[in-house]
mmCIF file of C-alpha atoms and ligand atoms in Angstrom:
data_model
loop_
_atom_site.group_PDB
_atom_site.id
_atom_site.type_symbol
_atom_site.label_atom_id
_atom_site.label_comp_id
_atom_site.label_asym_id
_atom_site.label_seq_id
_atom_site.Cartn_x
_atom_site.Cartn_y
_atom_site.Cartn_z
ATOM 1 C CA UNK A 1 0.000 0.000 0.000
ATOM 2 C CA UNK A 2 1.213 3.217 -0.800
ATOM 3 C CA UNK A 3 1.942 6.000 2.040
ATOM 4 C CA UNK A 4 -0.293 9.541 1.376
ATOM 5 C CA UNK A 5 1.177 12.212 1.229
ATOM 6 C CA UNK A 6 1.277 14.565 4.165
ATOM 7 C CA UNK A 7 0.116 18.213 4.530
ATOM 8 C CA UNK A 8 -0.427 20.313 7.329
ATOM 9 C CA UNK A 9 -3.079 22.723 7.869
ATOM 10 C CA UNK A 10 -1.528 26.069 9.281
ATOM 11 C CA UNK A 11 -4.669 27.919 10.694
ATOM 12 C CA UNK A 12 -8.313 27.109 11.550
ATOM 13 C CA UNK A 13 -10.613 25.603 7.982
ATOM 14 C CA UNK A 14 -13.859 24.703 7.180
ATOM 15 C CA UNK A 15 -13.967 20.979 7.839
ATOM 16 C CA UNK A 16 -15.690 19.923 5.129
ATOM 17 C CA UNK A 17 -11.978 21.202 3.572
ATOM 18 C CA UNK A 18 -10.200 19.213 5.981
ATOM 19 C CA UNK A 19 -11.980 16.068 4.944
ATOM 20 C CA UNK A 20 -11.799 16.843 1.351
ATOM 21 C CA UNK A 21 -7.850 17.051 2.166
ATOM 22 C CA UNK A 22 -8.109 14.017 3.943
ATOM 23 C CA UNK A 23 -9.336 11.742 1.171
ATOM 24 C CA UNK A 24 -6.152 12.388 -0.512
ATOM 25 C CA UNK A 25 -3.509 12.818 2.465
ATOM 26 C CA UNK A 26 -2.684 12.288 6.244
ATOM 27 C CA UNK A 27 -3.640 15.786 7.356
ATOM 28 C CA UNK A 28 -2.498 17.715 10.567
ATOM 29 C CA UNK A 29 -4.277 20.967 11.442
ATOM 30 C CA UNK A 30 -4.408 23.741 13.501
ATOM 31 C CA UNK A 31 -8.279 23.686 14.159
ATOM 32 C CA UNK A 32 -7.665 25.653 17.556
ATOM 33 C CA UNK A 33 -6.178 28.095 15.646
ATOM 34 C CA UNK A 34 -3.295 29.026 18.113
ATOM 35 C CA UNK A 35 -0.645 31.758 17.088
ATOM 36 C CA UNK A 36 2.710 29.900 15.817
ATOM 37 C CA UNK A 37 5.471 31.430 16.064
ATOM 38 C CA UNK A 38 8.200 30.799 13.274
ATOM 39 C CA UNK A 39 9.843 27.996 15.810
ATOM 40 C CA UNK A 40 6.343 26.148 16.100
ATOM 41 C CA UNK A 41 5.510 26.293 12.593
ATOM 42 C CA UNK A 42 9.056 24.978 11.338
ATOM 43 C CA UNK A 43 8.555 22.033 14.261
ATOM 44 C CA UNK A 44 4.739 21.469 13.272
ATOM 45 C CA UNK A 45 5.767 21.393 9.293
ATOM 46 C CA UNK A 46 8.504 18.039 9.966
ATOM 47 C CA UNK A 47 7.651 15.328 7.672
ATOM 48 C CA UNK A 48 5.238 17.320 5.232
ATOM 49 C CA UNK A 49 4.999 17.338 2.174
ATOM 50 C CA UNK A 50 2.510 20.013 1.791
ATOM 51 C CA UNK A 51 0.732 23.400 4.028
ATOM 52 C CA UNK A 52 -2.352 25.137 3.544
ATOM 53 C CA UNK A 53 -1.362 28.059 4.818
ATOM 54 C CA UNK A 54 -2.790 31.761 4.905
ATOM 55 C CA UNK A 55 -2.194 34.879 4.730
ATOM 56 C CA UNK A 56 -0.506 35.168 8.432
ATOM 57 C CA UNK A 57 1.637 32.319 7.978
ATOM 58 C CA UNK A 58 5.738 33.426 6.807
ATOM 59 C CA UNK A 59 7.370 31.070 4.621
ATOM 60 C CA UNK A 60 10.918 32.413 4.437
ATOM 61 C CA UNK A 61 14.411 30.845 3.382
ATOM 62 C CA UNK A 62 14.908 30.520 7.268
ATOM 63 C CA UNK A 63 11.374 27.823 7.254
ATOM 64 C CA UNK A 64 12.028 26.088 3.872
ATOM 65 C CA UNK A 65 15.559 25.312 5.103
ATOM 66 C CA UNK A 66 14.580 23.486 8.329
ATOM 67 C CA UNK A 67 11.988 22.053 6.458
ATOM 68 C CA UNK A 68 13.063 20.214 3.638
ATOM 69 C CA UNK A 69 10.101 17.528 2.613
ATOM 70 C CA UNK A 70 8.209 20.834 1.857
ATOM 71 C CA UNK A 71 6.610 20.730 -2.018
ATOM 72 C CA UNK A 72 3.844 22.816 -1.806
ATOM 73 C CA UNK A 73 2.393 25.747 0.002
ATOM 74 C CA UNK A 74 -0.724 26.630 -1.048
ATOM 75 C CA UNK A 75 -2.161 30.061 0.355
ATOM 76 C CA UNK A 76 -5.502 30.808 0.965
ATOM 77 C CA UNK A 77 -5.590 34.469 -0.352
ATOM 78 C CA UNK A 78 -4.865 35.943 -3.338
ATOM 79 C CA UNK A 79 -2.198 38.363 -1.937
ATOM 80 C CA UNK A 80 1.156 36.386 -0.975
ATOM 81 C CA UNK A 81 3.308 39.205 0.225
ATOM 82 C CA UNK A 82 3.694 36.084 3.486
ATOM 83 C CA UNK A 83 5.768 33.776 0.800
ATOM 84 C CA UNK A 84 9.169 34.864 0.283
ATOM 85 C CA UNK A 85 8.526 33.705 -3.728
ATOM 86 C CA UNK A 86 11.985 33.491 -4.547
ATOM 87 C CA UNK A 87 13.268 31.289 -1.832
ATOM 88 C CA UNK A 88 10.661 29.005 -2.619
ATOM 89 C CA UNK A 89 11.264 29.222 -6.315
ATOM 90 C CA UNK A 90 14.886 28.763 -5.148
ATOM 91 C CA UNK A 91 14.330 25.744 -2.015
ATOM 92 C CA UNK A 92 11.812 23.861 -5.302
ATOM 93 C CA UNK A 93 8.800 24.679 -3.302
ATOM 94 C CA UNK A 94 5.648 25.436 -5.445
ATOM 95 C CA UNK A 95 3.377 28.389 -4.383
ATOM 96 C CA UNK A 96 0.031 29.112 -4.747
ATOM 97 C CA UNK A 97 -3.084 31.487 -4.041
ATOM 98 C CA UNK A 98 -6.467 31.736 -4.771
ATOM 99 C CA UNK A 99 -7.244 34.675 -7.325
ATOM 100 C CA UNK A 100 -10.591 35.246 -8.899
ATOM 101 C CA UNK A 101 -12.676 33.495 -6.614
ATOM 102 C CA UNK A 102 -12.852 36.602 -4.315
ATOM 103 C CA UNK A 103 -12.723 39.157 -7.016
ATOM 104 C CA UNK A 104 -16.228 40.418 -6.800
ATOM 105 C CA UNK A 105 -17.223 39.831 -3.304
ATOM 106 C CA UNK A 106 -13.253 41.969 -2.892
ATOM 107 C CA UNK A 107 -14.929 44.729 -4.706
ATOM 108 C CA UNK A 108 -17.923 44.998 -2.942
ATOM 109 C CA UNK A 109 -16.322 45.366 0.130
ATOM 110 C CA UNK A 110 -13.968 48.226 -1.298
ATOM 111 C CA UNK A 111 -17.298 49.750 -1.857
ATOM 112 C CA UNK A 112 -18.961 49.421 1.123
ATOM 113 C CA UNK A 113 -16.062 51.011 3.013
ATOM 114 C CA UNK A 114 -16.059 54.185 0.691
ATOM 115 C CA UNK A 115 -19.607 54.358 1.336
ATOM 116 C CA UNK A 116 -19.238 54.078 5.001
ATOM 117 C CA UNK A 117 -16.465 56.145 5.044
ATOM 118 C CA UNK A 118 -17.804 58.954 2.937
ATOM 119 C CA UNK A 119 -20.774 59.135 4.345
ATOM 120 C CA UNK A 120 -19.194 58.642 7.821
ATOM 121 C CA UNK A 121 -21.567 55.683 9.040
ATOM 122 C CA UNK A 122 -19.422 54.050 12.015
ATOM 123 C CA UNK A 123 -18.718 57.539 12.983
ATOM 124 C CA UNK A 124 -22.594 57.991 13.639
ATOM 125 C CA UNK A 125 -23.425 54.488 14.590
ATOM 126 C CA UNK A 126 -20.954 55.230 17.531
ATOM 127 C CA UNK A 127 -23.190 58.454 18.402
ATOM 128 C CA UNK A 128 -26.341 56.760 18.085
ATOM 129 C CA UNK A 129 -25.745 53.730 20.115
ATOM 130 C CA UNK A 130 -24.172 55.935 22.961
ATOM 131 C CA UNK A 131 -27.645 57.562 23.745
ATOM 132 C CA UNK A 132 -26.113 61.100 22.263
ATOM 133 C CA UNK A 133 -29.116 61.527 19.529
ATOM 134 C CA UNK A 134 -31.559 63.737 20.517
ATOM 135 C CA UNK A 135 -32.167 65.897 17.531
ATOM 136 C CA UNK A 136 -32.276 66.291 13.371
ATOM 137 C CA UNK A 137 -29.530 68.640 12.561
ATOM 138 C CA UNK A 138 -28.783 70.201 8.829
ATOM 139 C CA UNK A 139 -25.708 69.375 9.693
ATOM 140 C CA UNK A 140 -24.844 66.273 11.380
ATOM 141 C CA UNK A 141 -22.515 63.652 9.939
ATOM 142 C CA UNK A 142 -22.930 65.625 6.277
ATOM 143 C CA UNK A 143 -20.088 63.828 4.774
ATOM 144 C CA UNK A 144 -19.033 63.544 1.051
ATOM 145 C CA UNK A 145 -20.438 62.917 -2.402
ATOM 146 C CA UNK A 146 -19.958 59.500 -3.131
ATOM 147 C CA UNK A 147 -22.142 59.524 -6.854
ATOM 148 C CA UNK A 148 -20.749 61.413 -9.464
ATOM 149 C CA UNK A 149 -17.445 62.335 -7.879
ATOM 150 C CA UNK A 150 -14.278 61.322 -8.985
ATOM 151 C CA UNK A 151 -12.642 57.538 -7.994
ATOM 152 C CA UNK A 152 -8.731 57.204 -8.205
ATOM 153 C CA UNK A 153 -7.443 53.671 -8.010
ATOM 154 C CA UNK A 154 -4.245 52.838 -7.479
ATOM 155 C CA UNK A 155 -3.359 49.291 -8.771
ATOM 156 C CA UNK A 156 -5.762 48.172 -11.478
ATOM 157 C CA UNK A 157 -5.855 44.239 -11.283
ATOM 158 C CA UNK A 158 -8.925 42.219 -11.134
ATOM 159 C CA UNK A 159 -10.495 43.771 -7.852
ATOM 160 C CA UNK A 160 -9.281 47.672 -9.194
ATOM 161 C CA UNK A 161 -11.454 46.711 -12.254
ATOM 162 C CA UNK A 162 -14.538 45.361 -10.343
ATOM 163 C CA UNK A 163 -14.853 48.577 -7.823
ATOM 164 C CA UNK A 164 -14.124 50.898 -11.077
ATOM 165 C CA UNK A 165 -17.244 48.426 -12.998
ATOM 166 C CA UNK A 166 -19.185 49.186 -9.995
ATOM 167 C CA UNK A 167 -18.214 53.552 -9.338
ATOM 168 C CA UNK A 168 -18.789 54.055 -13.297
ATOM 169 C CA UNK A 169 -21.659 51.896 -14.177
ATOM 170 C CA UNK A 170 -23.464 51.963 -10.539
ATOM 171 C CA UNK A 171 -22.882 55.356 -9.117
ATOM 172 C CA UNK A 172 -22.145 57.399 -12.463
ATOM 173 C CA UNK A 173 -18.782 57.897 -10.941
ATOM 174 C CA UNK A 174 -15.644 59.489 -13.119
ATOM 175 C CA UNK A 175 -12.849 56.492 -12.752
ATOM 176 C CA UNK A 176 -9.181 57.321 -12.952
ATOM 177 C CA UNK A 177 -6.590 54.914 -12.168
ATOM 178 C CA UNK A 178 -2.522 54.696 -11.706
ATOM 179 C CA UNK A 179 -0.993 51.494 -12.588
ATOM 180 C CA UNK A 180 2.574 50.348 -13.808
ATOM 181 C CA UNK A 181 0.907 48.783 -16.862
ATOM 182 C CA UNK A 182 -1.602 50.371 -18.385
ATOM 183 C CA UNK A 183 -5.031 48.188 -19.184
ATOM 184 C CA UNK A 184 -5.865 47.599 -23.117
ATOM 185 C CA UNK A 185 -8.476 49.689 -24.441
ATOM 186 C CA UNK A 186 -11.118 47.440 -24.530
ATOM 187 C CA UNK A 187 -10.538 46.629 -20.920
ATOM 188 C CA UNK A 188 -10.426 50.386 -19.903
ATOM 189 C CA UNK A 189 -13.875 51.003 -22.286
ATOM 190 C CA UNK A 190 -15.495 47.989 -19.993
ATOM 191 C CA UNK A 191 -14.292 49.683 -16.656
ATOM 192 C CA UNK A 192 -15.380 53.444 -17.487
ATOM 193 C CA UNK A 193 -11.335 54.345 -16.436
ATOM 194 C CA UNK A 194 -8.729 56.086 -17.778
ATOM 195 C CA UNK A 195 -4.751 55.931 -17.034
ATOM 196 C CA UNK A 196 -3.532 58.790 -15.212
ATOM 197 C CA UNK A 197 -0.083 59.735 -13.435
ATOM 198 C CA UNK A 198 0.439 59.167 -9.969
ATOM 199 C CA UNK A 199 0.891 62.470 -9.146
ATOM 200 C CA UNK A 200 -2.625 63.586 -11.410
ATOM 201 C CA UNK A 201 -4.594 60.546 -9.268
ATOM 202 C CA UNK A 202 -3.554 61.778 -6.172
ATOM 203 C CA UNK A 203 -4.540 65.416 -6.521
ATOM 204 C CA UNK A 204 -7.763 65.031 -8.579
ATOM 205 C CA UNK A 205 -9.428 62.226 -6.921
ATOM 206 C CA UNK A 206 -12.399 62.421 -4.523
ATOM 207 C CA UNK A 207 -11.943 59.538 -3.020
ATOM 208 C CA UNK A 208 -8.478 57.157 -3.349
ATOM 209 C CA UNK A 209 -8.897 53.221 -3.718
ATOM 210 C CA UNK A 210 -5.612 51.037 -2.696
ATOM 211 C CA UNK A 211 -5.371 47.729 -4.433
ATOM 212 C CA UNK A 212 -2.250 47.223 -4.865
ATOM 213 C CA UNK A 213 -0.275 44.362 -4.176
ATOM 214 C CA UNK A 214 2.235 44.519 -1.353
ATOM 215 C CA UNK A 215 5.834 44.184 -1.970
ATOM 216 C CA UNK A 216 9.429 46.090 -0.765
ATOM 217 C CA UNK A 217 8.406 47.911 -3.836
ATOM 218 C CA UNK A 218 5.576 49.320 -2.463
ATOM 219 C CA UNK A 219 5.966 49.767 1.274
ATOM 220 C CA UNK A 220 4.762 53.361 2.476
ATOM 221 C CA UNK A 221 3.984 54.557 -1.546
ATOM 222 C CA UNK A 222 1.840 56.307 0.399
ATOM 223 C CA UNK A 223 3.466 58.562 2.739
ATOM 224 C CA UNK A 224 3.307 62.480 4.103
ATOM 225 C CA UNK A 225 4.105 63.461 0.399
ATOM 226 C CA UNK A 226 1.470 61.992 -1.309
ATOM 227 C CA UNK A 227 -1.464 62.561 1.572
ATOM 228 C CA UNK A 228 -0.158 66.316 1.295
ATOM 229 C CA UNK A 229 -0.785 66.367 -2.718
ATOM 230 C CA UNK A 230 -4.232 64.792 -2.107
ATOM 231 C CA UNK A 231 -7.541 66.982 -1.954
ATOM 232 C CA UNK A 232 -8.815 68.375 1.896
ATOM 233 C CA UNK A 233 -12.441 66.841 1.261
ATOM 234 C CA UNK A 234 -10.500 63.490 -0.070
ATOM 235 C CA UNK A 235 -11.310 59.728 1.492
ATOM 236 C CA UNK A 236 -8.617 57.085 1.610
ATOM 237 C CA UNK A 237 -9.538 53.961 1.463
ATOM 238 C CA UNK A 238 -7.210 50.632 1.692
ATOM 239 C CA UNK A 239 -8.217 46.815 1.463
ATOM 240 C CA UNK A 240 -4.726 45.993 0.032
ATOM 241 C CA UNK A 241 -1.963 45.634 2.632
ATOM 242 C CA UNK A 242 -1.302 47.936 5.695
ATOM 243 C CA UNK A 243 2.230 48.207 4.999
ATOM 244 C CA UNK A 244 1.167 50.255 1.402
ATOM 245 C CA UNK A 245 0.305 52.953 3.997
ATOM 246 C CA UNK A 246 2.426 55.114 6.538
ATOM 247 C CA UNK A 247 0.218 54.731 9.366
ATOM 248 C CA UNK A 248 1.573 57.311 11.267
ATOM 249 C CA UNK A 249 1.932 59.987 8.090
ATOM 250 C CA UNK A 250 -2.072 59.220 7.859
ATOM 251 C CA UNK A 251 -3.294 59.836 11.628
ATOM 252 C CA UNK A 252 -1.551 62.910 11.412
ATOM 253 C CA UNK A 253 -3.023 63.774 7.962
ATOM 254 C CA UNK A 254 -6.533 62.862 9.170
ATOM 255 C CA UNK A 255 -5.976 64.915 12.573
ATOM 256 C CA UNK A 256 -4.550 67.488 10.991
ATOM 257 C CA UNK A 257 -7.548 67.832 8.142
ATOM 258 C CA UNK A 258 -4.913 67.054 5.003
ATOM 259 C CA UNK A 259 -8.026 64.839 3.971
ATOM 260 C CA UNK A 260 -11.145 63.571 5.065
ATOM 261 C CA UNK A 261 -11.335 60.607 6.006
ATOM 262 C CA UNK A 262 -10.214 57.009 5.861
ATOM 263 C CA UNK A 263 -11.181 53.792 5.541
ATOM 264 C CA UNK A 264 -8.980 50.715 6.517
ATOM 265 C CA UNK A 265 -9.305 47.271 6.283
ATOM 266 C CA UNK A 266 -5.606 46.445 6.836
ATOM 267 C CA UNK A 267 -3.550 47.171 8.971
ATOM 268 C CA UNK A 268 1.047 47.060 8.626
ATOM 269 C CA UNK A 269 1.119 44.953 12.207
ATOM 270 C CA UNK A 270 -2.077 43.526 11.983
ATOM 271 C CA UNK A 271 -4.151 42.152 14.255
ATOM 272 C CA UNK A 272 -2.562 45.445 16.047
ATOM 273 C CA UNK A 273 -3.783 48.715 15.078
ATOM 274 C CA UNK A 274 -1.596 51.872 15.240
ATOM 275 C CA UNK A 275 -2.913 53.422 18.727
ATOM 276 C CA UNK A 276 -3.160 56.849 16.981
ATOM 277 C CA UNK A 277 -5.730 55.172 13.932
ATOM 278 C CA UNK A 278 -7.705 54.076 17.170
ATOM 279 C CA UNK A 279 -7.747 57.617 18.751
ATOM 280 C CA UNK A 280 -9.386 59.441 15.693
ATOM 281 C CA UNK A 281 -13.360 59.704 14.587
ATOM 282 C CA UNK A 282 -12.528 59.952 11.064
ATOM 283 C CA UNK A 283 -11.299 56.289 10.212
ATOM 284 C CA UNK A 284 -13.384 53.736 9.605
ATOM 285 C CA UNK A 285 -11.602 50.462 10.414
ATOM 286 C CA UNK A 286 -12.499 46.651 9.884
ATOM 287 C CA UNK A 287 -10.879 43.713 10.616
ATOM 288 C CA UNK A 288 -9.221 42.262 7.215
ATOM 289 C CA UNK A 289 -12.516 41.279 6.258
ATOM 290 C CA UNK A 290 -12.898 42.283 2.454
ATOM 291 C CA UNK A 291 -13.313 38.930 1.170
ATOM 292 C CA UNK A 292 -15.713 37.455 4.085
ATOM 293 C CA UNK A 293 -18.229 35.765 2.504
ATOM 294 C CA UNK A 294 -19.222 32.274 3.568
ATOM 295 C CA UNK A 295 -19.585 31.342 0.059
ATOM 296 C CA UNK A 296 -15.915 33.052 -0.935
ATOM 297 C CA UNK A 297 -14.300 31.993 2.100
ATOM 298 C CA UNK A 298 -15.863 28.456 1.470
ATOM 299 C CA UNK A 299 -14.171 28.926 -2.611
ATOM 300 C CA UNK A 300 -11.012 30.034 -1.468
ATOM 301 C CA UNK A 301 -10.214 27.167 0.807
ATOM 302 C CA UNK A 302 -11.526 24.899 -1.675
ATOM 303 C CA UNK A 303 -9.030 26.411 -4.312
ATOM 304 C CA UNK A 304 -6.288 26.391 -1.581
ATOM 305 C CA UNK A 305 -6.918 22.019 -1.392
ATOM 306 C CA UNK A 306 -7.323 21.369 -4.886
ATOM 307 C CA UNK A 307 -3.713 23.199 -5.233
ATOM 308 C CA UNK A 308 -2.493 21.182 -2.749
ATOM 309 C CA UNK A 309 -4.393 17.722 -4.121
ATOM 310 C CA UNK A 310 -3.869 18.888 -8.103
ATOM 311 C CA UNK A 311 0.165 18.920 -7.221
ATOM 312 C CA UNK A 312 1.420 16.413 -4.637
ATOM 313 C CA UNK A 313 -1.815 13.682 -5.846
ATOM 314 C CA UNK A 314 -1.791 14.732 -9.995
ATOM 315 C CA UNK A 315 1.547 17.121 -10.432
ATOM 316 C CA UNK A 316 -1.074 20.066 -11.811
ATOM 317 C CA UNK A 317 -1.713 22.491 -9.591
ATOM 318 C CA UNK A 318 -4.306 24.879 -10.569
ATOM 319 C CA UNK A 319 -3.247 28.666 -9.530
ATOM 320 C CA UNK A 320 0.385 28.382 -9.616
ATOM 321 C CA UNK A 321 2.667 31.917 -8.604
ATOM 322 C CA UNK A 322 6.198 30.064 -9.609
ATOM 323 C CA UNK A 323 5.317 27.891 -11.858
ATOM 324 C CA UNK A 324 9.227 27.330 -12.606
ATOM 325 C CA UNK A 325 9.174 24.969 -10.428
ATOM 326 C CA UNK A 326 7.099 22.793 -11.961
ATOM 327 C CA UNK A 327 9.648 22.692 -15.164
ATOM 328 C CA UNK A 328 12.645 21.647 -12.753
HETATM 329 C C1 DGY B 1 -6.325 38.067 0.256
HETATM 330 O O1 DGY B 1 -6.918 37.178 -0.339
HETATM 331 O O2 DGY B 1 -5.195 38.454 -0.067
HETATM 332 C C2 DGY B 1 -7.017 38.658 1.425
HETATM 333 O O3 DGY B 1 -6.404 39.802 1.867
HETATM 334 C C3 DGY B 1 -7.129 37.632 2.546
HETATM 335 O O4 DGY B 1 -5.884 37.483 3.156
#
């Protein structure tokens, strides 16, 4: 009888996932979900072959060294800024995420949090629910036009083009976007966006979108500078990575009135949140939560397994990142 192979589930899954995986290997998992540190993980990874892991899990050179049955690492997110790509391409170890699948329900979310943070909802939900309300006021919470102004996006992938689809088609929005590569026409026409330089995004926009992905490349690309070009009446909002931001250049920008408001989703030492984000009224913030749907959460941990099954059961994984090392 042949031996399955193993894998080893890094964080808390659906089970019906863990007893897909199980059909195919001998599976270990975290279902208590207890933090790892990088010791743990490296001692709980021995002997496998491959990890589900996500998107709070590091796989450096310093883990695929001790751990050298490692094949596969299949994340369960589309952002993989937590895989140090080249070492794996390097160590032989196939990588993997889970695009598409959360593309729309992604893009929704973006939404939502412009909405909220535009129109300054948690900000008034808060006054409400402390028993402050005891009047209509011309005035209160009047935040900003969310139809018709103008949406800059910076980063245009998949989820950029699903919140621009939604601001030009749904809310008769004007769409610009900054991105290294510019789309084809044909994929611009379908978005209602057009290219524009960094520096034109930042100073024309209403209300800035990060979707970006997060690399050295772009840690802080938006700092003091770039909050200081942006308009006074201007929303940020980010469901990217925290680290895209300057956390501290943006409490003082929002204290300070530079702009608006913000909206954040992530956070640069997540599940920590900057102490001077928590101290201001005008930031909305949610818990990394922009692609928390059952049904997408359900679809990405699916994806994440059939990775892991389509390589170490068939040798065809399905949403390769290095797919080098399939060649070697
Ligand atoms: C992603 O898919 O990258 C989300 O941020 C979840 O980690």
């Amino acid at each position: 009888m042949t031996m399955k192979p193993s894998v080893l589930v890094a964080r808390a899954v659906f089970p019906e996932v863990l007893d897909k995986l199980a059909q195919h290997f001998e599976v270990t998992s975290n279902q208590t979900d207890v933090f790892w540190t990088q010791e743990v993980l490296i001692q709980q990874l021995q002997g496998h072959q491959g990890a589900l892991t996500t998107g709070s899990v590091r796989i450096d050179a310093v883990v695929l060294a001790a751990c050298p049955d490692l094949k596969i690492c299949a994340n369960m997110a589309v952002g993989y800024n937590n895989f140090d790509v080249d070492a794996m391409t390097q160590a032989g170890v196939l990588a993997t995420n889970t695009p598409d699948v959360l593309t729309e329900t992604t893009a929704d979310f973006g939404f939502a949090l412009l909405l909220a943070t535009a129109r300054r909802m948690a900000e008034a939900e808060h006054f409400l629910r402390s028993g402050r309300w005891d009047r209509w006021r011309y005035d209160m919470f009047a935040g900003c036009e969310v139809h018709g102004s103008t949406l800059g996006i910076l980063g245009m992938g998949r989820i950029g083009q699903g919140i621009a689809r939604r601001a030009a088609h749904g809310f008769g929005m004007k769409v610009i976007y900054h991105n290294r590569s510019r789309l084809d026409a044909a994929t611009e026409a379908a978005c209602g966006a057009v290219w524009v330089d960094q520096s034109e995004l930042l100073r024309t926009c209403d209300h800035l979108m990060l979707v970006l992905p997060y690399s050295a490349a772009t840690h802080h690309v938006i700092g003091a500078n770039e909050l200081a070009q942006m308009k006074p009446t201007a929303t940020l909002i980010n469901i990217a990575r925290g680290g895209i931001v300057d956390e501290v250049a943006l409490a003082a920008a929002l204290r300070q009135g530079t702009i608006a408001a913000a909206g954040l989703d992530v956070f640069e030492g997540e599940p920590k949140v900057h102490p001077d984000l928590l101290a201001l009224r005008n930031v909305v913030l949610t818990p990394h939560i922009a692609s928390a749907t059952i049904r997408t959460r359900l679809a990405m941990a699916h994806l994440a397994a059939d990775n892991l099954i389509g390589y170490l059961v068939d040798g065809k994984p399905v949403t390769p990142i290095n797919p080098q090392v399939l060649a070697t």
